[in-house]
PDB file of C-alpha atoms (C1' of nucleotides) in Angstrom:
ATOM      1  CA  MET A   1     -15.158  10.976   8.039  1.00 97.00           C
ATOM      2  CA  ASN A   2     -14.979   9.383  11.507  1.00 98.00           C
ATOM      3  CA  PHE A   3     -12.897  10.237  14.272  1.00 98.00           C
ATOM      4  CA  LYS A   4     -12.870  10.610  18.200  1.00 98.00           C
ATOM      5  CA  ILE A   5     -12.620  13.635  20.380  1.00 98.00           C
ATOM      6  CA  GLU A   6     -11.518  13.564  24.094  1.00 98.00           C
ATOM      7  CA  VAL A   7     -13.450  16.074  26.152  1.00 98.00           C
ATOM      8  CA  LYS A   8     -13.606  17.368  29.878  1.00 94.00           C
ATOM      9  CA  ASN A   9     -16.378  19.091  31.705  1.00 93.00           C
ATOM     10  CA  PHE A  10     -18.691  18.733  28.698  1.00 98.00           C
ATOM     11  CA  SER A  11     -22.073  17.106  28.198  1.00 98.00           C
ATOM     12  CA  LEU A  12     -23.060  16.657  24.510  1.00 98.00           C
ATOM     13  CA  ARG A  13     -26.637  16.062  25.534  1.00 98.00           C
ATOM     14  CA  GLN A  14     -27.122  19.104  28.004  1.00 97.00           C
ATOM     15  CA  THR A  15     -25.407  21.260  25.496  1.00 98.00           C
ATOM     16  CA  LEU A  16     -27.655  20.566  22.730  1.00 98.00           C
ATOM     17  CA  LEU A  17     -30.761  20.496  24.679  1.00 97.00           C
ATOM     18  CA  SER A  18     -30.407  23.583  26.322  1.00 97.00           C
ATOM     19  CA  GLY A  19     -31.816  25.915  23.857  1.00 97.00           C
ATOM     20  CA  GLN A  20     -29.098  27.561  22.119  1.00 98.00           C
ATOM     21  CA  CYS A  21     -29.181  25.531  18.957  1.00 98.00           C
ATOM     22  CA  PHE A  22     -32.414  24.128  17.102  1.00 98.00           C
ATOM     23  CA  ARG A  23     -30.986  21.634  14.318  1.00 98.00           C
ATOM     24  CA  PHE A  24     -30.344  18.444  16.040  1.00 98.00           C
ATOM     25  CA  TYR A  25     -32.124  15.190  16.313  1.00 97.00           C
ATOM     26  CA  GLU A  26     -31.851  12.808  19.089  1.00 97.00           C
ATOM     27  CA  VAL A  27     -31.234   9.090  18.135  1.00 97.00           C
ATOM     28  CA  SER A  28     -30.818   8.039  21.590  1.00 96.00           C
ATOM     29  CA  GLN A  29     -29.708   9.253  25.036  1.00 94.00           C
ATOM     30  CA  HIS A  30     -26.180   9.561  24.075  1.00 95.00           C
ATOM     31  CA  CYS A  31     -26.379   9.759  20.382  1.00 98.00           C
ATOM     32  CA  PHE A  32     -27.382  12.987  18.330  1.00 98.00           C
ATOM     33  CA  ARG A  33     -27.591  13.830  14.630  1.00 98.00           C
ATOM     34  CA  VAL A  34     -26.202  17.537  14.546  1.00 98.00           C
ATOM     35  CA  PHE A  35     -26.289  20.077  11.818  1.00 98.00           C
ATOM     36  CA  ALA A  36     -24.390  23.271  12.158  1.00 98.00           C
ATOM     37  CA  TYR A  37     -24.669  25.658   9.281  1.00 98.00           C
ATOM     38  CA  ASN A  38     -23.349  23.727   6.429  1.00 98.00           C
ATOM     39  CA  ASN A  39     -21.919  20.920   8.339  1.00 98.00           C
ATOM     40  CA  PHE A  40     -23.134  17.631   9.535  1.00 98.00           C
ATOM     41  CA  ALA A  41     -22.131  14.566  12.010  1.00 98.00           C
ATOM     42  CA  GLU A  42     -23.494  11.702  14.020  1.00 98.00           C
ATOM     43  CA  ILE A  43     -22.126  12.075  17.464  1.00 98.00           C
ATOM     44  CA  ILE A  44     -22.010   9.507  20.268  1.00 98.00           C
ATOM     45  CA  GLN A  45     -20.820  10.523  23.766  1.00 98.00           C
ATOM     46  CA  GLU A  46     -19.334   7.854  25.951  1.00 98.00           C
ATOM     47  CA  GLY A  47     -17.887   9.169  28.946  1.00 97.00           C
ATOM     48  CA  ASP A  48     -15.337  11.497  28.169  1.00 97.00           C
ATOM     49  CA  VAL A  49     -15.101  10.784  24.446  1.00 98.00           C
ATOM     50  CA  LEU A  50     -16.942  11.901  21.456  1.00 98.00           C
ATOM     51  CA  ASN A  51     -17.328   9.529  18.536  1.00 98.00           C
ATOM     52  CA  PHE A  52     -18.039  11.069  15.329  1.00 98.00           C
ATOM     53  CA  THR A  53     -19.346   9.391  12.287  1.00 98.00           C
ATOM     54  CA  ASP A  54     -20.153  10.646   8.629  1.00 98.00           C
ATOM     55  CA  SER A  55     -18.905  14.136   9.702  1.00 98.00           C
ATOM     56  CA  SER A  56     -18.783  16.516   6.781  1.00 98.00           C
ATOM     57  CA  CYS A  57     -15.650  18.089   8.208  1.00 98.00           C
ATOM     58  CA  ASP A  58     -12.630  17.524  10.415  1.00 97.00           C
ATOM     59  CA  SER A  59     -12.425  17.799  14.097  1.00 98.00           C
ATOM     60  CA  SER A  60     -11.250  21.173  14.435  1.00 98.00           C
ATOM     61  CA  PHE A  61     -14.564  22.475  13.313  1.00 98.00           C
ATOM     62  CA  TRP A  62     -16.382  20.823  16.158  1.00 98.00           C
ATOM     63  CA  VAL A  63     -13.697  21.463  18.781  1.00 98.00           C
ATOM     64  CA  ASN A  64     -14.517  25.164  17.872  1.00 98.00           C
ATOM     65  CA  TYR A  65     -18.560  24.709  17.880  1.00 98.00           C
ATOM     66  CA  PHE A  66     -18.423  22.832  20.989  1.00 98.00           C
ATOM     67  CA  ASP A  67     -16.214  25.054  22.370  1.00 98.00           C
ATOM     68  CA  LEU A  68     -14.168  22.385  23.687  1.00 98.00           C
ATOM     69  CA  ASN A  69     -10.995  24.111  24.269  1.00 98.00           C
ATOM     70  CA  GLY A  70     -12.996  26.649  26.744  1.00 98.00           C
ATOM     71  CA  SER A  71     -12.156  27.415  30.180  1.00 97.00           C
ATOM     72  CA  TYR A  72     -15.352  26.076  31.902  1.00 98.00           C
ATOM     73  CA  ALA A  73     -13.546  24.496  35.173  1.00 97.00           C
ATOM     74  CA  SER A  74     -12.643  28.214  35.916  1.00 98.00           C
ATOM     75  CA  TYR A  75     -16.068  29.775  34.841  1.00 98.00           C
ATOM     76  CA  LEU A  76     -17.632  27.029  37.152  1.00 98.00           C
ATOM     77  CA  PHE A  77     -15.050  27.803  40.101  1.00 98.00           C
ATOM     78  CA  GLY A  78     -16.184  31.506  39.876  1.00 98.00           C
ATOM     79  CA  PHE A  79     -19.886  30.312  40.555  1.00 98.00           C
ATOM     80  CA  LYS A  80     -18.907  28.892  44.026  1.00 98.00           C
ATOM     81  CA  GLY A  81     -20.697  30.789  46.843  1.00 98.00           C
ATOM     82  CA  ASP A  82     -24.117  31.252  45.136  1.00 98.00           C
ATOM     83  CA  LEU A  83     -26.172  28.413  45.942  1.00 98.00           C
ATOM     84  CA  ILE A  84     -28.511  28.669  43.249  1.00 97.00           C
ATOM     85  CA  LEU A  85     -25.923  28.803  40.790  1.00 98.00           C
ATOM     86  CA  GLU A  86     -24.127  25.820  42.422  1.00 98.00           C
ATOM     87  CA  LYS A  87     -27.239  23.878  42.058  1.00 98.00           C
ATOM     88  CA  ALA A  88     -27.839  24.726  38.596  1.00 98.00           C
ATOM     89  CA  ALA A  89     -24.189  23.847  37.854  1.00 98.00           C
ATOM     90  CA  SER A  90     -24.636  20.573  39.598  1.00 98.00           C
ATOM     91  CA  PHE A  91     -27.363  19.647  37.110  1.00 97.00           C
ATOM     92  CA  CYS A  92     -26.177  21.066  34.000  1.00 97.00           C
ATOM     93  CA  GLY A  93     -22.656  22.550  34.539  1.00 97.00           C
ATOM     94  CA  ASN A  94     -21.279  20.441  31.660  1.00 98.00           C
ATOM     95  CA  ILE A  95     -23.252  22.490  29.361  1.00 98.00           C
ATOM     96  CA  HIS A  96     -21.079  24.661  26.858  1.00 98.00           C
ATOM     97  CA  ILE A  97     -21.806  27.801  24.954  1.00 98.00           C
ATOM     98  CA  LEU A  98     -21.681  27.030  21.134  1.00 98.00           C
ATOM     99  CA  ASN A  99     -19.737  28.963  18.598  1.00 98.00           C
ATOM    100  CA  GLN A 100     -22.385  28.843  15.922  1.00 98.00           C
ATOM    101  CA  HIS A 101     -22.967  30.599  12.587  1.00 98.00           C
ATOM    102  CA  PRO A 102     -24.083  34.147  12.884  1.00 98.00           C
ATOM    103  CA  PHE A 103     -26.618  33.937  10.311  1.00 98.00           C
ATOM    104  CA  GLU A 104     -28.010  30.863  11.642  1.00 98.00           C
ATOM    105  CA  VAL A 105     -28.129  32.258  15.140  1.00 98.00           C
ATOM    106  CA  LEU A 106     -29.905  35.443  14.006  1.00 98.00           C
ATOM    107  CA  ILE A 107     -32.566  33.806  11.811  1.00 98.00           C
ATOM    108  CA  SER A 108     -33.184  31.302  14.372  1.00 98.00           C
ATOM    109  CA  PHE A 109     -33.839  33.804  17.201  1.00 98.00           C
ATOM    110  CA  LEU A 110     -35.861  35.968  15.091  1.00 98.00           C
ATOM    111  CA  LEU A 111     -38.139  32.736  14.919  1.00 98.00           C
ATOM    112  CA  SER A 112     -37.748  32.312  18.627  1.00 98.00           C
ATOM    113  CA  SER A 113     -39.827  35.523  19.373  1.00 98.00           C
ATOM    114  CA  ASN A 114     -42.974  34.623  21.439  1.00 97.00           C
ATOM    115  CA  ASN A 115     -42.383  31.106  20.061  1.00 97.00           C
ATOM    116  CA  ASN A 116     -42.106  27.651  21.689  1.00 97.00           C
ATOM    117  CA  ILE A 117     -38.698  25.388  21.195  1.00 97.00           C
ATOM    118  CA  SER A 118     -40.456  22.547  19.443  1.00 97.00           C
ATOM    119  CA  ARG A 119     -42.236  24.897  16.921  1.00 98.00           C
ATOM    120  CA  ILE A 120     -39.217  26.785  16.321  1.00 98.00           C
ATOM    121  CA  LYS A 121     -37.230  23.599  15.435  1.00 98.00           C
ATOM    122  CA  LYS A 122     -40.164  22.684  13.043  1.00 98.00           C
ATOM    123  CA  ILE A 123     -39.968  25.799  11.356  1.00 98.00           C
ATOM    124  CA  ILE A 124     -36.024  25.941  10.663  1.00 98.00           C
ATOM    125  CA  SER A 125     -36.175  22.398   9.460  1.00 98.00           C
ATOM    126  CA  VAL A 126     -38.755  23.609   6.791  1.00 98.00           C
ATOM    127  CA  LEU A 127     -36.525  26.629   6.117  1.00 98.00           C
ATOM    128  CA  CYS A 128     -33.558  24.255   5.558  1.00 98.00           C
ATOM    129  CA  GLU A 129     -35.482  22.001   3.509  1.00 98.00           C
ATOM    130  CA  ASN A 130     -36.869  24.673   1.238  1.00 98.00           C
ATOM    131  CA  PHE A 131     -34.197  27.127   0.717  1.00 98.00           C
ATOM    132  CA  GLY A 132     -30.908  25.232   1.913  1.00 98.00           C
ATOM    133  CA  SER A 133     -28.360  23.050  -0.195  1.00 98.00           C
ATOM    134  CA  ARG A 134     -28.777  19.419  -0.054  1.00 98.00           C
ATOM    135  CA  LEU A 135     -25.901  17.780   1.848  1.00 97.00           C
ATOM    136  CA  ASP A 136     -25.392  13.981   2.277  1.00 96.00           C
ATOM    137  CA  PHE A 137     -27.565  13.462   5.277  1.00 96.00           C
ATOM    138  CA  GLY A 138     -29.752  16.417   5.041  1.00 97.00           C
ATOM    139  CA  PHE A 139     -29.792  20.043   4.364  1.00 98.00           C
ATOM    140  CA  ALA A 140     -27.441  23.101   5.214  1.00 98.00           C
ATOM    141  CA  PHE A 141     -29.031  26.116   6.783  1.00 98.00           C
ATOM    142  CA  PRO A 142     -29.632  28.523   3.872  1.00 98.00           C
ATOM    143  CA  THR A 143     -27.125  31.094   3.141  1.00 98.00           C
ATOM    144  CA  VAL A 144     -28.249  34.978   2.972  1.00 98.00           C
ATOM    145  CA  GLU A 145     -27.647  34.816  -0.897  1.00 98.00           C
ATOM    146  CA  GLN A 146     -29.971  31.587  -1.101  1.00 98.00           C
ATOM    147  CA  LEU A 147     -32.739  33.644   0.875  1.00 98.00           C
ATOM    148  CA  LYS A 148     -32.052  36.938  -1.066  1.00 97.00           C
ATOM    149  CA  GLY A 149     -34.861  37.553  -3.447  1.00 93.00           C
ATOM    150  CA  CYS A 150     -37.388  35.614  -1.476  1.00 97.00           C
ATOM    151  CA  SER A 151     -40.756  37.318  -0.946  1.00 97.00           C
ATOM    152  CA  LEU A 152     -43.468  37.044   2.088  1.00 97.00           C
ATOM    153  CA  TYR A 153     -45.342  34.728  -0.187  1.00 97.00           C
ATOM    154  CA  ASP A 154     -42.224  32.428  -0.476  1.00 98.00           C
ATOM    155  CA  PHE A 155     -41.930  32.203   3.273  1.00 98.00           C
ATOM    156  CA  GLU A 156     -45.526  31.331   3.828  1.00 98.00           C
ATOM    157  CA  VAL A 157     -44.432  27.462   3.790  1.00 98.00           C
ATOM    158  CA  LEU A 158     -42.733  28.244   7.025  1.00 98.00           C
ATOM    159  CA  ARG A 159     -45.941  28.928   8.780  1.00 98.00           C
ATOM    160  CA  ALA A 160     -44.129  31.519  10.933  1.00 98.00           C
ATOM    161  CA  GLY A 161     -46.490  34.016  11.198  1.00 98.00           C
ATOM    162  CA  PHE A 162     -45.660  37.666  11.889  1.00 98.00           C
ATOM    163  CA  ARG A 163     -41.809  36.557  12.160  1.00 98.00           C
ATOM    164  CA  SER A 164     -41.582  36.185   8.363  1.00 98.00           C
ATOM    165  CA  LYS A 165     -41.363  39.808   7.753  1.00 98.00           C
ATOM    166  CA  TYR A 166     -38.455  40.081  10.283  1.00 98.00           C
ATOM    167  CA  ILE A 167     -36.555  37.329   8.303  1.00 98.00           C
ATOM    168  CA  LEU A 168     -37.190  39.253   5.313  1.00 98.00           C
ATOM    169  CA  ASP A 169     -35.726  42.416   6.611  1.00 98.00           C
ATOM    170  CA  ALA A 170     -32.742  40.656   8.248  1.00 98.00           C
ATOM    171  CA  VAL A 171     -32.045  39.093   4.790  1.00 98.00           C
ATOM    172  CA  LEU A 172     -32.142  42.495   3.234  1.00 98.00           C
ATOM    173  CA  LYS A 173     -29.983  44.263   5.605  1.00 98.00           C
ATOM    174  CA  VAL A 174     -27.074  41.355   5.755  1.00 98.00           C
ATOM    175  CA  SER A 175     -27.107  40.967   2.029  1.00 98.00           C
ATOM    176  CA  SER A 176     -26.905  44.881   1.441  1.00 98.00           C
ATOM    177  CA  GLY A 177     -24.377  45.219   4.086  1.00 97.00           C
ATOM    178  CA  GLU A 178     -26.245  47.612   6.047  1.00 98.00           C
ATOM    179  CA  VAL A 179     -25.471  45.042   8.872  1.00 98.00           C
ATOM    180  CA  ASP A 180     -22.342  43.441   8.703  1.00 98.00           C
ATOM    181  CA  LEU A 181     -22.135  39.949  10.453  1.00 98.00           C
ATOM    182  CA  GLN A 182     -18.571  39.688   9.992  1.00 98.00           C
ATOM    183  CA  ALA A 183     -17.557  43.028  11.189  1.00 98.00           C
ATOM    184  CA  ILE A 184     -19.529  42.851  14.427  1.00 98.00           C
ATOM    185  CA  GLN A 185     -16.926  40.185  15.380  1.00 97.00           C
ATOM    186  CA  ASN A 186     -14.517  43.264  16.124  1.00 98.00           C
ATOM    187  CA  PHE A 187     -16.980  45.615  17.282  1.00 98.00           C
ATOM    188  CA  SER A 188     -17.220  46.919  21.044  1.00 97.00           C
ATOM    189  CA  LEU A 189     -20.309  45.027  22.717  1.00 97.00           C
ATOM    190  CA  SER A 190     -22.507  48.180  22.715  1.00 96.00           C
ATOM    191  CA  LYS A 191     -21.590  48.659  18.939  1.00 97.00           C
ATOM    192  CA  ALA A 192     -22.204  45.214  18.252  1.00 98.00           C
ATOM    193  CA  LYS A 193     -25.566  45.085  19.886  1.00 98.00           C
ATOM    194  CA  GLU A 194     -26.492  48.395  18.344  1.00 97.00           C
ATOM    195  CA  GLU A 195     -25.833  46.887  15.055  1.00 98.00           C
ATOM    196  CA  LEU A 196     -27.966  43.744  15.294  1.00 98.00           C
ATOM    197  CA  LEU A 197     -30.882  46.192  16.727  1.00 98.00           C
ATOM    198  CA  LYS A 198     -31.256  47.758  13.296  1.00 98.00           C
ATOM    199  CA  ILE A 199     -32.828  44.633  12.068  1.00 98.00           C
ATOM    200  CA  ARG A 200     -36.633  44.485  12.513  1.00 98.00           C
ATOM    201  CA  GLY A 201     -37.782  42.019  15.236  1.00 98.00           C
ATOM    202  CA  VAL A 202     -34.350  42.167  16.939  1.00 98.00           C
ATOM    203  CA  GLY A 203     -34.690  43.432  20.390  1.00 98.00           C
ATOM    204  CA  SER A 204     -32.516  43.522  23.460  1.00 97.00           C
ATOM    205  CA  LYS A 205     -33.030  39.541  24.321  1.00 98.00           C
ATOM    206  CA  ILE A 206     -32.597  38.442  20.711  1.00 98.00           C
ATOM    207  CA  ALA A 207     -29.410  40.389  20.207  1.00 98.00           C
ATOM    208  CA  ASP A 208     -28.102  39.153  23.248  1.00 98.00           C
ATOM    209  CA  CYS A 209     -28.584  35.712  22.029  1.00 98.00           C
ATOM    210  CA  VAL A 210     -27.006  36.547  18.886  1.00 98.00           C
ATOM    211  CA  LEU A 211     -23.851  37.923  20.734  1.00 98.00           C
ATOM    212  CA  LEU A 212     -23.899  34.754  23.060  1.00 98.00           C
ATOM    213  CA  PHE A 213     -24.374  32.090  20.665  1.00 98.00           C
ATOM    214  CA  ALA A 214     -22.461  33.325  17.523  1.00 98.00           C
ATOM    215  CA  TYR A 215     -20.087  35.810  18.670  1.00 98.00           C
ATOM    216  CA  HIS A 216     -19.103  34.187  22.178  1.00 98.00           C
ATOM    217  CA  ARG A 217     -19.717  37.363  24.170  1.00 98.00           C
ATOM    218  CA  PHE A 218     -20.102  35.816  27.536  1.00 98.00           C
ATOM    219  CA  GLU A 219     -20.752  39.479  28.980  1.00 98.00           C
ATOM    220  CA  VAL A 220     -24.259  39.550  28.056  1.00 98.00           C
ATOM    221  CA  PHE A 221     -27.399  37.874  30.123  1.00 97.00           C
ATOM    222  CA  PRO A 222     -30.271  37.323  27.871  1.00 97.00           C
ATOM    223  CA  VAL A 223     -33.314  37.765  29.616  1.00 96.00           C
ATOM    224  CA  ASP A 224     -36.305  35.859  28.593  1.00 94.00           C
ATOM    225  CA  VAL A 225     -39.700  34.881  30.182  1.00 92.00           C
ATOM    226  CA  TRP A 226     -37.734  31.974  32.165  1.00 94.00           C
ATOM    227  CA  ILE A 227     -34.795  33.947  33.137  1.00 95.00           C
ATOM    228  CA  LYS A 228     -37.367  36.658  34.300  1.00 94.00           C
ATOM    229  CA  ARG A 229     -38.802  34.043  36.701  1.00 93.00           C
ATOM    230  CA  VAL A 230     -35.282  33.142  37.930  1.00 95.00           C
ATOM    231  CA  VAL A 231     -34.565  36.880  38.690  1.00 95.00           C
ATOM    232  CA  GLU A 232     -37.862  37.266  40.426  1.00 93.00           C
ATOM    233  CA  LYS A 233     -37.380  34.255  42.345  1.00 94.00           C
ATOM    234  CA  TYR A 234     -33.799  34.470  43.525  1.00 95.00           C
ATOM    235  CA  TYR A 235     -32.143  37.755  42.473  1.00 95.00           C
ATOM    236  CA  GLY A 236     -34.841  40.519  43.069  1.00 91.00           C
ATOM    237  CA  SER A 237     -32.133  42.465  44.892  1.00 90.00           C
ATOM    238  CA  GLY A 238     -29.832  42.067  41.998  1.00 93.00           C
ATOM    239  CA  LEU A 239     -27.703  39.380  40.039  1.00 96.00           C
ATOM    240  CA  SER A 240     -24.781  37.939  42.242  1.00 97.00           C
ATOM    241  CA  ARG A 241     -21.322  38.629  41.821  1.00 98.00           C
ATOM    242  CA  GLN A 242     -20.886  34.966  40.745  1.00 98.00           C
ATOM    243  CA  ILE A 243     -23.475  35.650  37.875  1.00 98.00           C
ATOM    244  CA  LEU A 244     -21.449  38.628  37.102  1.00 98.00           C
ATOM    245  CA  SER A 245     -18.292  36.727  36.780  1.00 98.00           C
ATOM    246  CA  CYS A 246     -19.546  35.278  33.826  1.00 98.00           C
ATOM    247  CA  PRO A 247     -22.962  36.365  32.881  1.00 98.00           C
ATOM    248  CA  GLY A 248     -23.604  34.406  29.530  1.00 98.00           C
ATOM    249  CA  PHE A 249     -22.646  30.986  30.963  1.00 98.00           C
ATOM    250  CA  ALA A 250     -24.444  31.440  34.214  1.00 98.00           C
ATOM    251  CA  GLN A 251     -27.586  32.465  32.299  1.00 98.00           C
ATOM    252  CA  GLN A 252     -27.620  29.316  30.319  1.00 98.00           C
ATOM    253  CA  ILE A 253     -27.464  26.871  33.133  1.00 98.00           C
ATOM    254  CA  LEU A 254     -29.918  28.961  35.012  1.00 97.00           C
ATOM    255  CA  TYR A 255     -32.230  28.899  32.032  1.00 97.00           C
ATOM    256  CA  HIS A 256     -32.027  25.184  31.648  1.00 97.00           C
ATOM    257  CA  SER A 257     -32.250  24.550  34.975  1.00 97.00           C
ATOM    258  CA  MET A 258     -35.057  26.455  35.460  1.00 96.00           C
ATOM    259  CA  ARG A 259     -37.188  25.058  32.528  1.00 95.00           C
ATOM    260  CA  LYS A 260     -36.600  21.725  33.712  1.00 95.00           C
ATOM    261  CA  GLY A 261     -37.668  22.561  37.256  1.00 94.00           C
ATOM    262  CA  LEU A 262     -34.400  22.007  38.785  1.00 95.00           C
ATOM    263  CA  ILE A 263     -34.138  25.394  40.530  1.00 95.00           C
TER     264      ILE A 263
ATOM    265  C1'  DT B   1     -60.574  23.966  24.912  1.00 88.30           C
ATOM    266  C1'  DC B   2     -57.389  27.151  26.494  1.00 88.30           C
ATOM    267  C1'  DC B   3     -52.846  29.192  27.980  1.00 88.30           C
ATOM    268  C1'  DC B   4     -48.367  29.812  26.596  1.00 88.30           C
ATOM    269  C1'  DA B   5     -44.344  30.438  24.157  1.00 88.30           C
ATOM    270  C1'  DG B   6     -35.668  31.708  24.546  1.00 88.30           C
ATOM    271  C1'  DG B   7     -40.226  39.185  22.218  1.00 88.30           C
ATOM    272  C1'  DC B   8     -40.894  42.964  19.967  1.00 88.30           C
ATOM    273  C1'  DT B   9     -43.289  46.832  17.658  1.00 88.30           C
ATOM    274  C1'  DC B  10     -46.710  50.203  18.235  1.00 88.30           C
ATOM    275  C1'  DT B  11     -49.563  53.254  20.868  1.00 88.30           C
ATOM    276  C1'  DC B  12     -51.466  55.856  24.490  1.00 88.30           C
ATOM    277  C1'  DT B  13     -50.380  57.995  28.761  1.00 88.30           C
TER     278       DT B  13
ATOM    279  C1'  DA C   1     -40.195  56.429  30.026  1.00 88.30           C
ATOM    280  C1'  DG C   2     -43.263  53.274  31.133  1.00 88.30           C
ATOM    281  C1'  DA C   3     -47.263  50.111  30.598  1.00 88.30           C
ATOM    282  C1'  DG C   4     -50.309  47.367  27.898  1.00 88.30           C
ATOM    283  C1'  DA C   5     -52.156  45.267  23.486  1.00 88.30           C
ATOM    284  C1'  DG C   6     -51.679  42.640  19.174  1.00 88.30           C
ATOM    285  C1'  DC C   7     -49.200  39.821  16.982  1.00 88.30           C
ATOM    286  C1'  DA C   8     -49.574  34.152  14.078  1.00 88.30           C
ATOM    287  C1'  DT C   9     -49.442  29.753  14.816  1.00 88.30           C
ATOM    288  C1'  DG C  10     -49.654  25.572  16.910  1.00 88.30           C
ATOM    289  C1'  DG C  11     -47.558  22.841  21.365  1.00 88.30           C
ATOM    290  C1'  DG C  12     -49.037  20.776  25.348  1.00 88.30           C
TER     291       DG C  12
END
DNA sequence: TCCCAGGCTCTCT
DNA sequence: AGAGAGCATGGG
């Protein structure tokens, strides 16, 4: 399926490279092959137009996935007055917060623990190739049913180290219903976080990432080593009111800017 | 080679 | 409750 979508305040490149998703391949500066759970598309951004080719689904999926109807202009407006945030926004303010599948985000960020992004991507691609369904242009992210019944031995192919046992526990608790990923959608923030923390290997930071990148909870502010550096360097006396106006989005542009050495 | 990575769990105060 | 070691593995 081929189609175009008009966008504003959106950069495909910055969004994909900002560390919230791991299953994309850079064909060129403005062309990416993107997998999102069980969907695929090759996407080229030309100015304010996204050109989709070979999409496995219609445009509404991608409008939601890339949050193309989000209120990013107003989020950015709320950042005015915080010079660090303004600098980050001038560099990568066209990042959007994705709406990813909760199970994919949960497993992906379990694998992110004390790990680097290129290696996270590698492990996830092996996970999909070994346990996911074959698609026309690659592999889907494995469903919880497809991973149910796997043993630690089965996961050795991932080379995920100590994280394999966390994946196993997540699969067990999600498949049994002990952790209800569907229900979390309607939970209060604290209850949702409490639910995710039931899984071994999920701490405060990973729970926040799942809440932000799968459930669109912009109130959370995931703190990893990079954000820790940002806070130590610029916000020792506390987060600014501008950050607190939209913590999740602020965190993402601060994270990306810090990693790129721009702030 | 050596340090580090989108952290967390466990243990010891 | 707060600090610190240990964790599997490989990227740079």
